[in-house]
PDB file of C-alpha atoms and ligand atoms in Angstrom:
ATOM      1  CA  UNK A1473     166.941 150.006 104.826  1.00  0.00           C
ATOM      2  CA  UNK A1474     167.798 147.768 107.570  1.00  0.00           C
ATOM      3  CA  UNK A1475     166.473 148.132 110.841  1.00  0.00           C
ATOM      4  CA  UNK A1476     168.733 149.840 113.647  1.00  0.00           C
ATOM      5  CA  UNK A1477     167.878 149.227 117.510  1.00  0.00           C
ATOM      6  CA  UNK A1478     168.966 151.046 120.247  1.00  0.00           C
ATOM      7  CA  UNK A1479     169.299 149.485 122.915  1.00  0.00           C
ATOM      8  CA  UNK A1480     167.959 151.809 125.890  1.00  0.00           C
ATOM      9  CA  UNK A1481     167.809 149.143 128.753  1.00  0.00           C
ATOM     10  CA  UNK A1482     168.808 151.682 132.119  1.00  0.00           C
ATOM     11  CA  UNK A1483     171.039 149.087 133.006  1.00  0.00           C
ATOM     12  CA  UNK A1484     172.496 149.370 129.574  1.00  0.00           C
ATOM     13  CA  UNK A1485     172.892 152.975 129.616  1.00  0.00           C
ATOM     14  CA  UNK A1486     174.462 152.842 133.374  1.00  0.00           C
ATOM     15  CA  UNK A1487     177.196 150.355 132.302  1.00  0.00           C
ATOM     16  CA  UNK A1488     178.137 151.827 129.288  1.00  0.00           C
ATOM     17  CA  UNK A1489     178.712 155.385 131.352  1.00  0.00           C
ATOM     18  CA  UNK A1490     181.071 153.485 133.333  1.00  0.00           C
ATOM     19  CA  UNK A1491     183.035 151.944 130.755  1.00  0.00           C
ATOM     20  CA  UNK A1492     183.442 155.161 128.875  1.00  0.00           C
ATOM     21  CA  UNK A1493     184.941 156.944 131.970  1.00  0.00           C
ATOM     22  CA  UNK A1494     188.720 157.354 131.202  1.00  0.00           C
ATOM     23  CA  UNK A1495     189.689 156.095 135.164  1.00  0.00           C
ATOM     24  CA  UNK A1496     187.842 152.706 134.681  1.00  0.00           C
ATOM     25  CA  UNK A1497     190.573 150.090 134.640  1.00  0.00           C
ATOM     26  CA  UNK A1498     191.084 147.263 132.466  1.00  0.00           C
ATOM     27  CA  UNK A1499     189.690 144.991 134.799  1.00  0.00           C
ATOM     28  CA  UNK A1500     186.259 146.403 135.490  1.00  0.00           C
ATOM     29  CA  UNK A1501     186.231 147.561 132.011  1.00  0.00           C
ATOM     30  CA  UNK A1502     186.130 143.850 130.720  1.00  0.00           C
ATOM     31  CA  UNK A1503     183.656 142.893 133.678  1.00  0.00           C
ATOM     32  CA  UNK A1504     181.100 145.777 132.506  1.00  0.00           C
ATOM     33  CA  UNK A1505     181.479 144.665 128.653  1.00  0.00           C
ATOM     34  CA  UNK A1506     180.291 141.036 129.685  1.00  0.00           C
ATOM     35  CA  UNK A1507     177.557 142.163 131.686  1.00  0.00           C
ATOM     36  CA  UNK A1508     177.005 144.750 128.645  1.00  0.00           C
ATOM     37  CA  UNK A1509     177.397 141.578 126.423  1.00  0.00           C
ATOM     38  CA  UNK A1510     174.452 139.352 128.121  1.00  0.00           C
ATOM     39  CA  UNK A1511     171.991 142.350 127.698  1.00  0.00           C
ATOM     40  CA  UNK A1512     172.788 143.098 124.198  1.00  0.00           C
ATOM     41  CA  UNK A1513     172.488 139.632 123.108  1.00  0.00           C
ATOM     42  CA  UNK A1514     169.013 139.655 124.734  1.00  0.00           C
ATOM     43  CA  UNK A1515     168.149 142.315 122.556  1.00  0.00           C
ATOM     44  CA  UNK A1516     169.142 140.455 119.324  1.00  0.00           C
ATOM     45  CA  UNK A1517     168.018 137.405 120.026  1.00  0.00           C
ATOM     46  CA  UNK A1518     164.515 138.878 121.277  1.00  0.00           C
ATOM     47  CA  UNK A1519     162.774 137.495 117.680  1.00  0.00           C
ATOM     48  CA  UNK A1520     164.037 134.058 117.728  1.00  0.00           C
ATOM     49  CA  UNK A1521     161.400 131.465 116.322  1.00  0.00           C
ATOM     50  CA  UNK A1522     160.279 128.861 118.492  1.00  0.00           C
ATOM     51  CA  UNK A1523     158.449 125.736 117.992  1.00  0.00           C
ATOM     52  CA  UNK A1524     157.060 123.435 120.901  1.00  0.00           C
ATOM     53  CA  UNK A1525     158.718 120.063 122.172  1.00  0.00           C
ATOM     54  CA  UNK A1526     156.332 117.658 124.035  1.00  0.00           C
ATOM     55  CA  UNK A1527     158.311 117.367 127.793  1.00  0.00           C
ATOM     56  CA  UNK A1528     157.076 115.882 130.875  1.00  0.00           C
ATOM     57  CA  UNK A1529     157.584 117.852 134.143  1.00  0.00           C
ATOM     58  CA  UNK A1530     157.572 116.236 137.760  1.00  0.00           C
ATOM     59  CA  UNK A1531     153.755 116.794 137.559  1.00  0.00           C
ATOM     60  CA  UNK A1532     152.379 116.248 133.725  1.00  0.00           C
ATOM     61  CA  UNK A1533     152.903 116.504 130.310  1.00  0.00           C
ATOM     62  CA  UNK A1534     153.078 119.606 128.382  1.00  0.00           C
ATOM     63  CA  UNK A1535     154.657 121.024 125.238  1.00  0.00           C
ATOM     64  CA  UNK A1536     156.978 123.651 126.009  1.00  0.00           C
ATOM     65  CA  UNK A1537     158.622 125.974 123.621  1.00  0.00           C
ATOM     66  CA  UNK A1538     161.917 125.953 122.345  1.00  0.00           C
ATOM     67  CA  UNK A1539     164.474 127.400 119.953  1.00  0.00           C
ATOM     68  CA  UNK A1540     163.816 126.685 116.156  1.00  0.00           C
ATOM     69  CA  UNK A1541     165.951 125.866 113.569  1.00  0.00           C
ATOM     70  CA  UNK A1542     169.808 125.349 113.610  1.00  0.00           C
ATOM     71  CA  UNK A1543     172.243 127.028 116.042  1.00  0.00           C
ATOM     72  CA  UNK A1544     173.165 130.362 115.852  1.00  0.00           C
ATOM     73  CA  UNK A1545     176.723 131.945 114.610  1.00  0.00           C
ATOM     74  CA  UNK A1546     178.580 134.557 116.458  1.00  0.00           C
ATOM     75  CA  UNK A1547     181.048 135.912 114.146  1.00  0.00           C
ATOM     76  CA  UNK A1548     183.732 137.953 115.945  1.00  0.00           C
ATOM     77  CA  UNK A1549     185.612 140.359 114.266  1.00  0.00           C
ATOM     78  CA  UNK A1550     188.654 139.981 115.851  1.00  0.00           C
ATOM     79  CA  UNK A1551     190.153 141.330 118.137  1.00  0.00           C
ATOM     80  CA  UNK A1552     187.501 143.376 120.242  1.00  0.00           C
ATOM     81  CA  UNK A1553     184.508 141.546 118.848  1.00  0.00           C
ATOM     82  CA  UNK A1554     186.251 138.885 121.180  1.00  0.00           C
ATOM     83  CA  UNK A1555     184.929 141.415 124.412  1.00  0.00           C
ATOM     84  CA  UNK A1556     181.356 140.641 123.310  1.00  0.00           C
ATOM     85  CA  UNK A1557     181.018 137.374 122.268  1.00  0.00           C
ATOM     86  CA  UNK A1558     182.185 135.826 126.008  1.00  0.00           C
ATOM     87  CA  UNK A1559     179.027 137.214 127.173  1.00  0.00           C
ATOM     88  CA  UNK A1560     177.158 135.939 124.490  1.00  0.00           C
ATOM     89  CA  UNK A1561     178.408 132.865 124.566  1.00  0.00           C
ATOM     90  CA  UNK A1562     177.236 132.766 128.390  1.00  0.00           C
ATOM     91  CA  UNK A1563     173.723 133.325 127.589  1.00  0.00           C
ATOM     92  CA  UNK A1564     173.832 131.062 124.227  1.00  0.00           C
ATOM     93  CA  UNK A1565     176.730 128.433 124.688  1.00  0.00           C
ATOM     94  CA  UNK A1566     175.530 126.261 121.950  1.00  0.00           C
ATOM     95  CA  UNK A1567     175.752 129.021 119.754  1.00  0.00           C
ATOM     96  CA  UNK A1568     178.744 128.299 117.014  1.00  0.00           C
ATOM     97  CA  UNK A1569     181.595 130.987 116.787  1.00  0.00           C
ATOM     98  CA  UNK A1570     182.657 132.331 113.686  1.00  0.00           C
ATOM     99  CA  UNK A1571     186.139 134.261 113.611  1.00  0.00           C
ATOM    100  CA  UNK A1572     187.019 137.397 111.259  1.00  0.00           C
ATOM    101  CA  UNK A1573     190.574 138.578 111.584  1.00  0.00           C
ATOM    102  CA  UNK A1574     190.991 142.111 110.670  1.00  0.00           C
ATOM    103  CA  UNK A1575     193.208 144.997 111.797  1.00  0.00           C
ATOM    104  CA  UNK A1576     192.924 148.555 111.188  1.00  0.00           C
ATOM    105  CA  UNK A1577     195.928 150.084 108.671  1.00  0.00           C
ATOM    106  CA  UNK A1578     196.172 153.593 110.854  1.00  0.00           C
ATOM    107  CA  UNK A1579     197.359 155.427 107.931  1.00  0.00           C
ATOM    108  CA  UNK A1580     194.673 154.581 105.191  1.00  0.00           C
ATOM    109  CA  UNK A1581     191.843 153.026 108.272  1.00  0.00           C
ATOM    110  CA  UNK A1582     191.348 150.224 106.085  1.00  0.00           C
ATOM    111  CA  UNK A1583     191.058 146.825 107.027  1.00  0.00           C
ATOM    112  CA  UNK A1584     193.367 144.328 106.419  1.00  0.00           C
ATOM    113  CA  UNK A1585     191.772 140.210 106.934  1.00  0.00           C
ATOM    114  CA  UNK A1586     194.643 138.352 108.379  1.00  0.00           C
ATOM    115  CA  UNK A1587     192.462 135.373 109.116  1.00  0.00           C
ATOM    116  CA  UNK A1588     188.729 133.543 108.757  1.00  0.00           C
ATOM    117  CA  UNK A1589     187.035 130.509 109.823  1.00  0.00           C
ATOM    118  CA  UNK A1590     183.530 129.804 109.994  1.00  0.00           C
ATOM    119  CA  UNK A1591     181.012 126.583 110.107  1.00  0.00           C
ATOM    120  CA  UNK A1592     180.435 125.013 106.682  1.00  0.00           C
ATOM    121  CA  UNK A1593     176.761 125.595 106.822  1.00  0.00           C
ATOM    122  CA  UNK A1594     176.406 129.724 107.485  1.00  0.00           C
ATOM    123  CA  UNK A1595     173.649 129.657 104.839  1.00  0.00           C
ATOM    124  CA  UNK A1596     171.489 127.526 107.204  1.00  0.00           C
ATOM    125  CA  UNK A1597     172.146 129.777 110.242  1.00  0.00           C
ATOM    126  CA  UNK A1598     171.232 133.354 111.947  1.00  0.00           C
ATOM    127  CA  UNK A1599     174.783 135.155 111.840  1.00  0.00           C
ATOM    128  CA  UNK A1600     175.448 137.760 114.554  1.00  0.00           C
ATOM    129  CA  UNK A1601     178.249 139.512 113.656  1.00  0.00           C
ATOM    130  CA  UNK A1602     179.882 141.422 116.724  1.00  0.00           C
ATOM    131  CA  UNK A1603     182.538 143.953 117.063  1.00  0.00           C
ATOM    132  CA  UNK A1604     181.893 146.932 120.097  1.00  0.00           C
ATOM    133  CA  UNK A1605     182.632 149.653 117.893  1.00  0.00           C
ATOM    134  CA  UNK A1606     180.863 150.655 114.394  1.00  0.00           C
ATOM    135  CA  UNK A1607     183.031 153.770 113.498  1.00  0.00           C
ATOM    136  CA  UNK A1608     183.938 154.082 109.749  1.00  0.00           C
ATOM    137  CA  UNK A1609     182.391 150.257 109.097  1.00  0.00           C
ATOM    138  CA  UNK A1610     184.967 149.582 106.522  1.00  0.00           C
ATOM    139  CA  UNK A1611     185.886 146.272 109.159  1.00  0.00           C
ATOM    140  CA  UNK A1612     182.072 145.681 109.531  1.00  0.00           C
ATOM    141  CA  UNK A1613     181.408 145.518 105.677  1.00  0.00           C
ATOM    142  CA  UNK A1614     184.322 143.811 105.091  1.00  0.00           C
ATOM    143  CA  UNK A1615     183.716 141.024 107.695  1.00  0.00           C
ATOM    144  CA  UNK A1616     180.122 140.795 106.433  1.00  0.00           C
ATOM    145  CA  UNK A1617     181.449 140.856 103.162  1.00  0.00           C
ATOM    146  CA  UNK A1618     183.418 137.550 104.246  1.00  0.00           C
ATOM    147  CA  UNK A1619     180.399 135.655 105.689  1.00  0.00           C
ATOM    148  CA  UNK A1620     178.546 136.460 102.880  1.00  0.00           C
ATOM    149  CA  UNK A1621     181.025 135.068 100.496  1.00  0.00           C
ATOM    150  CA  UNK A1622     181.017 132.187 102.717  1.00  0.00           C
ATOM    151  CA  UNK A1623     177.277 131.824 102.266  1.00  0.00           C
ATOM    152  CA  UNK A1624     175.676 133.759 105.463  1.00  0.00           C
ATOM    153  CA  UNK A1625     172.414 135.043 103.999  1.00  0.00           C
ATOM    154  CA  UNK A1626     170.800 135.992 107.015  1.00  0.00           C
ATOM    155  CA  UNK A1627     173.004 138.636 109.531  1.00  0.00           C
ATOM    156  CA  UNK A1628     172.578 140.624 112.190  1.00  0.00           C
ATOM    157  CA  UNK A1629     175.458 143.625 113.134  1.00  0.00           C
ATOM    158  CA  UNK A1630     175.641 143.982 116.798  1.00  0.00           C
ATOM    159  CA  UNK A1631     177.597 146.674 118.979  1.00  0.00           C
ATOM    160  CA  UNK A1632     178.169 148.732 122.129  1.00  0.00           C
ATOM    161  CA  UNK A1633     178.538 152.158 120.533  1.00  0.00           C
ATOM    162  CA  UNK A1634     177.765 153.019 116.544  1.00  0.00           C
ATOM    163  CA  UNK A1635     179.235 156.825 114.665  1.00  0.00           C
ATOM    164  CA  UNK A1636     176.177 158.040 112.255  1.00  0.00           C
ATOM    165  CA  UNK A1637     178.588 157.756 109.548  1.00  0.00           C
ATOM    166  CA  UNK A1638     179.246 154.260 110.468  1.00  0.00           C
ATOM    167  CA  UNK A1639     175.557 153.482 110.386  1.00  0.00           C
ATOM    168  CA  UNK A1640     175.494 155.265 107.285  1.00  0.00           C
ATOM    169  CA  UNK A1641     178.088 153.150 105.453  1.00  0.00           C
ATOM    170  CA  UNK A1642     176.882 149.748 106.785  1.00  0.00           C
ATOM    171  CA  UNK A1643     173.362 150.459 105.497  1.00  0.00           C
ATOM    172  CA  UNK A1644     174.462 151.408 102.187  1.00  0.00           C
ATOM    173  CA  UNK A1645     176.790 148.488 101.428  1.00  0.00           C
ATOM    174  CA  UNK A1646     174.578 145.896 103.248  1.00  0.00           C
ATOM    175  CA  UNK A1647     170.975 146.550 103.403  1.00  0.00           C
ATOM    176  CA  UNK A1648     169.550 143.746 104.761  1.00  0.00           C
ATOM    177  CA  UNK A1649     171.821 143.661 107.706  1.00  0.00           C
ATOM    178  CA  UNK A1650     169.996 144.838 110.778  1.00  0.00           C
ATOM    179  CA  UNK A1651     172.182 147.071 113.628  1.00  0.00           C
ATOM    180  CA  UNK A1652     171.801 146.750 117.138  1.00  0.00           C
ATOM    181  CA  UNK A1653     173.745 149.052 119.345  1.00  0.00           C
ATOM    182  CA  UNK A1654     173.627 150.504 122.900  1.00  0.00           C
ATOM    183  CA  UNK A1655     174.457 154.233 121.786  1.00  0.00           C
ATOM    184  CA  UNK A1656     174.437 156.510 118.521  1.00  0.00           C
ATOM    185  CA  UNK A1657     177.545 158.845 119.128  1.00  0.00           C
ATOM    186  CA  UNK A1658     178.704 162.197 117.601  1.00  0.00           C
ATOM    187  CA  UNK A1659     180.537 161.212 115.129  1.00  0.00           C
ATOM    188  CA  UNK A1660     184.222 160.591 114.005  1.00  0.00           C
ATOM    189  CA  UNK A1661     187.830 162.253 114.810  1.00  0.00           C
ATOM    190  CA  UNK A1662     190.474 162.452 112.421  1.00  0.00           C
ATOM    191  CA  UNK A1663     191.772 158.801 113.159  1.00  0.00           C
ATOM    192  CA  UNK A1664     188.281 157.307 112.557  1.00  0.00           C
ATOM    193  CA  UNK A1665     187.627 157.063 116.592  1.00  0.00           C
ATOM    194  CA  UNK A1666     184.179 157.753 117.728  1.00  0.00           C
ATOM    195  CA  UNK A1667     183.662 160.980 119.599  1.00  0.00           C
ATOM    196  CA  UNK A1668     183.356 160.960 122.597  1.00  0.00           C
ATOM    197  CA  UNK A1669     183.156 157.237 122.562  1.00  0.00           C
ATOM    198  CA  UNK A1670     185.025 154.855 125.141  1.00  0.00           C
ATOM    199  CA  UNK A1671     188.825 154.992 123.237  1.00  0.00           C
ATOM    200  CA  UNK A1672     190.266 152.171 121.654  1.00  0.00           C
ATOM    201  CA  UNK A1673     188.027 149.250 122.669  1.00  0.00           C
ATOM    202  CA  UNK A1674     190.636 146.610 122.233  1.00  0.00           C
ATOM    203  CA  UNK A1675     193.279 148.563 124.057  1.00  0.00           C
ATOM    204  CA  UNK A1676     190.832 148.937 127.036  1.00  0.00           C
ATOM    205  CA  UNK A1677     189.588 145.513 127.112  1.00  0.00           C
ATOM    206  CA  UNK A1678     192.928 143.801 127.119  1.00  0.00           C
ATOM    207  CA  UNK A1679     195.405 146.718 128.703  1.00  0.00           C
ATOM    208  CA  UNK A1680     197.453 147.223 125.709  1.00  0.00           C
ATOM    209  CA  UNK A1681     197.947 150.787 126.275  1.00  0.00           C
TER     210      UNK A1681
HETATM  211  N1  URA B1002     187.720 151.381 116.932  1.00  0.00           N
HETATM  212  C1  URA B1002     187.507 151.587 118.404  1.00  0.00           C
HETATM  213  O1  URA B1002     188.008 150.828 118.957  1.00  0.00           O
HETATM  214  N2  URA B1002     187.099 152.928 119.278  1.00  0.00           N
HETATM  215  C2  URA B1002     187.062 153.664 118.333  1.00  0.00           C
HETATM  216  O2  URA B1002     186.852 154.525 118.630  1.00  0.00           O
HETATM  217  C3  URA B1002     187.125 153.611 116.921  1.00  0.00           C
HETATM  218  C4  URA B1002     187.247 151.905 116.387  1.00  0.00           C
END
């Protein structure tokens, strides 16, 4: 069974509460999401392997720690994933980026793929799939399936909010994928929205409603 990490850092929880408020403007919502994504990125990369590099400081030589292995891949599940991606790329500017374009059919709640692009060597890299909302997990399951079909073997899933139903579905479909979230909410409504949630993450970050 995959590991589930709730990032309970006070700054994350504070910012999340501000994002949940319905009166929070699009501009502030986007800014908060960017700030929170830096903190979530810090947690999801906490156990990255290090090696050492021989360097010279202005004072003397030393063996200094440096990230080992190939650059990370951040896989954004469009469109809301881009809200997390932006801040994460600020923290890890050398990361490669994959885009998985899925939209949710509002009647069936099933994801429909319209775009996929990823580096060729996904199998050699740690892939962090990002989507602010883990609701039914239909989109996350399909996106992760696509990444695996393109060779990814080490995948983590990072979101802002998760519903218990989504966690269960993701763990069942992909028991090898560890999940990182800022909070686990009560559950889903009949339309597959998280309660109490934050509403439609894409609409809130892009002001489309
Ligand atoms: N997607 C969203 O944007 N919000 C939800 O609550 C669930 C899925």
